[in-house]
Amino acid sequence: MDSLILGKYLPYNTIVHRLDPRAKILMMLMIMVAIFIPAGFLGYLLIAIFAFTGLMLSKIKIKSIIKAFKPMWFMMMFLFVINVLEIKTGKVLVEFKWLTIYDDALFQTLYIMVRLLLMITVTTILTATTKPLDLTLAIEDLLTPFKVIKVPAHEIAMMISIALRFIPTLIEETQRIMKAQASRGVDLEEGKLKEKIIAILSLIVPLFVTAIQRAGDLANAMEAKGYIPGAKRSRYKQLKMKAMDYSLLGVCAFMIVVLIVVGQVL
Amino acid sequence: MSIKFEKVNYTYSLNTPFKYVALKEIDLDITPNKITAIIGATGSGKSTLVQHLNALLIPTGGTVTVFERMISSLEKPKKLKDLRKKVGLVFQFPEYQLFEETVEKDICFGPKNFNMEDAEKRALDCLKLVSLDPNIKQKSPLDLSGGQKRRVAIAGILAMDPDVLVLDEPTAGLDPKGAKDMMNLFQSINQTMKKTIIIVTHDMEHVLNYCDEVVVMDKGRVRGKYLVSDFFKDTSFLKELNILPPSVIRFKEELNACGFSIDEKVEDIQSLANAIVKVVL
């Protein structure tokens, strides 16, 4: 369960929580773009200051970010090895018989690490401070302009919100079935490979059966309540952008400009 | 041969903002070879309590002792298979755990996990025990009716031949006849095979008619353990817990409120009728 903390909504009421979800999505996208502007470590420092201020303000524990980063060590080592073998520019750091390591290889790996860390931080801030339903409302709003080119904004948002709605249900269901099968002697931790495969089957089959049943029931319930895809609908919760949202969007835009300038100068 | 809870606490999602205290300072002894009912409002911790019996949940404080096997928060338990074989736990709506291609294979699943011999023979015996037609053993469990599925699921636990059978609301969603058959089945398992049975239920009629002892849970605590014969004597306690007494008990109370004085023990329609006859004549 603990690994699920990443991306899970944390029910606090901080200034980041109160921002408009649309503004938060746009800010996330802008920072993502900013992360890929080549402006050296100075640029990353700027983004990092911004991102970690957000992290502090939204009361997310840094521990949880580090935890999320842990499984990536293997990938990092892998990347480093590839980089060492491929990148042959910059100063020579180590020379050992047939192997020469250049400092660009080291920097490249470090850049990728920093980028990943920043991306994880930014997306965690978004999902930890925004209720899933607000997120879908925001996605729907942001997709609305694309209706001109026949993007079914409302339907996409509906699908996302149904999917999000059923994540906890399915987790609960999974735990229930796991316990039920554990009571029948299934051991997911110990046991041989063949036993493990059967153990996983005993979990997946009932899970699929109930999920499909649920989907059918939900479709019927929605139809019974008069849901028609594509019909014009009003909305109870109205999103409203405040001065704070606009100014933060401005800050993000300004940051992109600064990064581009820094990148040109370097 | 005993089950003992000592100062058991259980908190869900400990150390997160979502933490929820489900059990508080539970002290409880379950009497062997009896049918014990666990009652209480929704969210009072009944299901959490029974999941401690075969170590699906490990207490966050205190100890649970089941057949000399002690489980506590202090050590991470290993090798729980023995315990899980001895305590058969049937979850709410157990029909959702069926997954094999045939009924027979599904019932054999438990016994085979515990490396028991003659699983197929056990499966057949258990099918008969839950009064299902042995001919359905080659059918897919998903093709059966709801009631049949539940029987197959219970047969799957019975086939493990546990010493203690724990059932979490086994009659939920069954029709009255199906529920009655189910309870009769548990009673006969208790009487003929001398197995300890623990049933989580909301149905006071079942408590009165089938159970020997009753454990009352309220907001994560055990309010008390009573003999069923004593429990329904004092209905003021039931009222305090917001529990509707069984209909025969209510009938007796109504009669007494109208001026009769029946103070005999009433436990079914027959004994109620006898008591009325005695008073009237």
Short mmCIF file of C-alpha atoms in Angstrom, two decimals, chain B residues 39-42 202 204 216-219 223 231 234-245:
data_model
loop_
_atom_site.label_atom_id
_atom_site.label_comp_id
_atom_site.label_asym_id
_atom_site.label_seq_id
_atom_site.Cartn_x
_atom_site.Cartn_y
_atom_site.Cartn_z
CA ILE B 39 -22.79 -8.99 16.10
CA GLY B 40 -22.57 -5.20 15.94
CA ALA B 41 -23.40 -2.27 13.69
CA THR B 42 -21.69 -1.72 10.34
CA HIS B 202 -26.80 -9.13 11.49
CA MET B 204 -30.86 -11.94 15.40
CA VAL B 216 -21.24 -7.84 20.86
CA MET B 217 -19.02 -5.31 19.13
CA ASP B 218 -19.48 -1.57 19.25
CA LYS B 219 -17.21 1.10 17.72
CA ARG B 223 -19.00 -4.79 24.64
CA PHE B 231 -28.52 -12.47 25.94
CA ASP B 234 -32.76 -8.44 28.86
CA THR B 235 -34.01 -6.53 25.86
CA SER B 236 -33.10 -3.12 27.28
CA PHE B 237 -29.45 -3.83 26.40
CA LEU B 238 -30.52 -4.71 22.85
CA LYS B 239 -32.43 -1.44 22.61
CA GLU B 240 -29.39 0.50 23.75
CA LEU B 241 -27.39 -1.15 20.97
CA ASN B 242 -30.14 -0.36 18.49
CA ILE B 243 -30.72 -4.03 17.71
CA LEU B 244 -34.19 -5.37 16.96
CA PRO B 245 -34.75 -8.54 19.05
#
